[in-house]
Amino acid sequence: AQCRQVEQTLASDFKLIAASGDVVKDDGKGLHQWEVLFRPENNAVEVRDNARMIQYTSKQAFRIVPGGRQPSVLLKSARLREQESIGIDAGDREMRGAVEIRPTPYGFKLVSEVNLEEYLYGAVSAVLPQGSPSEAYKAQAVVSRTRALWFKAHRDDNIEGADICDSNACQKYMGLSEEMNLAALAARATQGIVLTQGGAPAKVLQHENCGGTTEDARFGSEPGQEHLVSVQDTQSP
């Protein structure tokens, strides 16, 4: 969704890095709440510090890069474009690693930069209910890793330059705020394990409740879908 405004807090000191790779601010202080605003009069994004003083303005993408042993960015009070707010969770999210701000003619997009294995901590947590068996977490970690890699390999061009979206259309992801310990343990226990077809990550689908029978998800004669057939969710005779 397009953001018009968002506040962000970092636990550790941080930098602002321009699209060119140049460090434009290197004195951001941890626990300070900064604000990112879209200015429609000039289509620029403005960054203000906790005293509301302008620290940086850009029409190009830039990154908020936290330091420390476990770098993260807490995104607060996001204000979305009214026509894009339906079905979007605008609640606070703490994201691992850096966050990229991508200006658009209507606001700006937020892109989380996180390595695959740590991404799974949140992605697996978003799928399974708390208290699920540890083997279920491991199985889901393999599926979520495969799904992320498949999307990366088949991604369409998008304004965010992202490998995968954070909604159910791709794979739900709420960041560090929603992580569960069992999900992190499962990701580490299955590190690097992927479902493959023809030597590449397989196309895998998932659902919250199949109602006892999964859907036949093959579309025409498109290759690589032979395994997406309907099956009964019961024990075979």
JSON list of N, CA and C in Angstrom, two decimals, residues 4 37-48 54 57-59 79 104-107:
[
{"chain": "A", "resi": 4, "resn": "ARG", "atom": "N", "xyz": [1.51, 7.63, 3.24]},
{"chain": "A", "resi": 4, "resn": "ARG", "atom": "CA", "xyz": [1.65, 9.08, 3.18]},
{"chain": "A", "resi": 4, "resn": "ARG", "atom": "C", "xyz": [2.52, 9.58, 4.34]},
{"chain": "A", "resi": 37, "resn": "LEU", "atom": "N", "xyz": [7.51, 11.73, 5.83]},
{"chain": "A", "resi": 37, "resn": "LEU", "atom": "CA", "xyz": [6.30, 12.37, 5.29]},
{"chain": "A", "resi": 37, "resn": "LEU", "atom": "C", "xyz": [6.38, 12.50, 3.78]},
{"chain": "A", "resi": 38, "resn": "PHE", "atom": "N", "xyz": [5.24, 12.33, 3.11]},
{"chain": "A", "resi": 38, "resn": "PHE", "atom": "CA", "xyz": [5.16, 12.59, 1.68]},
{"chain": "A", "resi": 38, "resn": "PHE", "atom": "C", "xyz": [4.62, 14.00, 1.46]},
{"chain": "A", "resi": 39, "resn": "ARG", "atom": "N", "xyz": [5.29, 14.75, 0.58]},
{"chain": "A", "resi": 39, "resn": "ARG", "atom": "CA", "xyz": [4.86, 16.10, 0.25]},
{"chain": "A", "resi": 39, "resn": "ARG", "atom": "C", "xyz": [4.28, 16.14, -1.17]},
{"chain": "A", "resi": 40, "resn": "PRO", "atom": "N", "xyz": [2.95, 16.13, -1.31]},
{"chain": "A", "resi": 40, "resn": "PRO", "atom": "CA", "xyz": [2.34, 16.06, -2.65]},
{"chain": "A", "resi": 40, "resn": "PRO", "atom": "C", "xyz": [2.63, 17.27, -3.52]},
{"chain": "A", "resi": 41, "resn": "GLU", "atom": "N", "xyz": [2.97, 18.42, -2.91]},
{"chain": "A", "resi": 41, "resn": "GLU", "atom": "CA", "xyz": [3.22, 19.61, -3.71]},
{"chain": "A", "resi": 41, "resn": "GLU", "atom": "C", "xyz": [4.47, 19.49, -4.57]},
{"chain": "A", "resi": 42, "resn": "ASN", "atom": "N", "xyz": [5.41, 18.60, -4.16]},
{"chain": "A", "resi": 42, "resn": "ASN", "atom": "CA", "xyz": [6.62, 18.41, -4.97]},
{"chain": "A", "resi": 42, "resn": "ASN", "atom": "C", "xyz": [7.00, 16.95, -5.14]},
{"chain": "A", "resi": 43, "resn": "ASN", "atom": "N", "xyz": [6.10, 16.03, -4.70]},
{"chain": "A", "resi": 43, "resn": "ASN", "atom": "CA", "xyz": [6.33, 14.58, -4.81]},
{"chain": "A", "resi": 43, "resn": "ASN", "atom": "C", "xyz": [7.64, 14.14, -4.15]},
{"chain": "A", "resi": 44, "resn": "ALA", "atom": "N", "xyz": [8.00, 14.79, -3.07]},
{"chain": "A", "resi": 44, "resn": "ALA", "atom": "CA", "xyz": [9.22, 14.44, -2.35]},
{"chain": "A", "resi": 44, "resn": "ALA", "atom": "C", "xyz": [8.87, 13.81, -1.00]},
{"chain": "A", "resi": 45, "resn": "VAL", "atom": "N", "xyz": [9.81, 13.04, -0.50]},
{"chain": "A", "resi": 45, "resn": "VAL", "atom": "CA", "xyz": [9.67, 12.44, 0.82]},
{"chain": "A", "resi": 45, "resn": "VAL", "atom": "C", "xyz": [10.61, 13.18, 1.77]},
{"chain": "A", "resi": 46, "resn": "GLU", "atom": "N", "xyz": [10.08, 13.51, 2.91]},
{"chain": "A", "resi": 46, "resn": "GLU", "atom": "CA", "xyz": [10.79, 14.33, 3.89]},
{"chain": "A", "resi": 46, "resn": "GLU", "atom": "C", "xyz": [11.01, 13.52, 5.16]},
{"chain": "A", "resi": 47, "resn": "VAL", "atom": "N", "xyz": [12.20, 13.59, 5.72]},
{"chain": "A", "resi": 47, "resn": "VAL", "atom": "CA", "xyz": [12.51, 12.88, 6.96]},
{"chain": "A", "resi": 47, "resn": "VAL", "atom": "C", "xyz": [12.76, 13.92, 8.05]},
{"chain": "A", "resi": 48, "resn": "ARG", "atom": "N", "xyz": [12.00, 13.80, 9.15]},
{"chain": "A", "resi": 48, "resn": "ARG", "atom": "CA", "xyz": [12.16, 14.73, 10.27]},
{"chain": "A", "resi": 48, "resn": "ARG", "atom": "C", "xyz": [12.60, 13.96, 11.51]},
{"chain": "A", "resi": 54, "resn": "ILE", "atom": "N", "xyz": [13.74, 19.01, 9.77]},
{"chain": "A", "resi": 54, "resn": "ILE", "atom": "CA", "xyz": [13.99, 18.27, 8.53]},
{"chain": "A", "resi": 54, "resn": "ILE", "atom": "C", "xyz": [15.46, 17.85, 8.47]},
{"chain": "A", "resi": 57, "resn": "THR", "atom": "N", "xyz": [15.59, 15.19, 2.53]},
{"chain": "A", "resi": 57, "resn": "THR", "atom": "CA", "xyz": [14.50, 15.24, 1.57]},
{"chain": "A", "resi": 57, "resn": "THR", "atom": "C", "xyz": [14.95, 14.57, 0.28]},
{"chain": "A", "resi": 58, "resn": "SER", "atom": "N", "xyz": [14.08, 13.74, -0.31]},
{"chain": "A", "resi": 58, "resn": "SER", "atom": "CA", "xyz": [14.49, 13.02, -1.51]},
{"chain": "A", "resi": 58, "resn": "SER", "atom": "C", "xyz": [13.29, 12.64, -2.37]},
{"chain": "A", "resi": 59, "resn": "LYS", "atom": "N", "xyz": [13.52, 12.60, -3.68]},
{"chain": "A", "resi": 59, "resn": "LYS", "atom": "CA", "xyz": [12.55, 12.05, -4.62]},
{"chain": "A", "resi": 59, "resn": "LYS", "atom": "C", "xyz": [13.00, 10.67, -5.10]},
{"chain": "A", "resi": 79, "resn": "ARG", "atom": "N", "xyz": [0.17, 6.13, 7.91]},
{"chain": "A", "resi": 79, "resn": "ARG", "atom": "CA", "xyz": [-1.00, 6.74, 7.30]},
{"chain": "A", "resi": 79, "resn": "ARG", "atom": "C", "xyz": [-1.02, 6.35, 5.84]},
{"chain": "A", "resi": 104, "resn": "THR", "atom": "N", "xyz": [6.90, 7.47, -4.66]},
{"chain": "A", "resi": 104, "resn": "THR", "atom": "CA", "xyz": [6.06, 7.30, -5.85]},
{"chain": "A", "resi": 104, "resn": "THR", "atom": "C", "xyz": [5.31, 8.62, -6.07]},
{"chain": "A", "resi": 105, "resn": "PRO", "atom": "N", "xyz": [4.57, 8.75, -7.16]},
{"chain": "A", "resi": 105, "resn": "PRO", "atom": "CA", "xyz": [3.81, 9.98, -7.37]},
{"chain": "A", "resi": 105, "resn": "PRO", "atom": "C", "xyz": [2.69, 10.19, -6.34]},
{"chain": "A", "resi": 106, "resn": "TYR", "atom": "N", "xyz": [2.38, 9.15, -5.55]},
{"chain": "A", "resi": 106, "resn": "TYR", "atom": "CA", "xyz": [1.24, 9.22, -4.64]},
{"chain": "A", "resi": 106, "resn": "TYR", "atom": "C", "xyz": [1.62, 9.02, -3.17]},
{"chain": "A", "resi": 107, "resn": "GLY", "atom": "N", "xyz": [2.87, 8.85, -2.89]},
{"chain": "A", "resi": 107, "resn": "GLY", "atom": "CA", "xyz": [3.29, 8.58, -1.52]},
{"chain": "A", "resi": 107, "resn": "GLY", "atom": "C", "xyz": [4.63, 7.87, -1.54]}
]
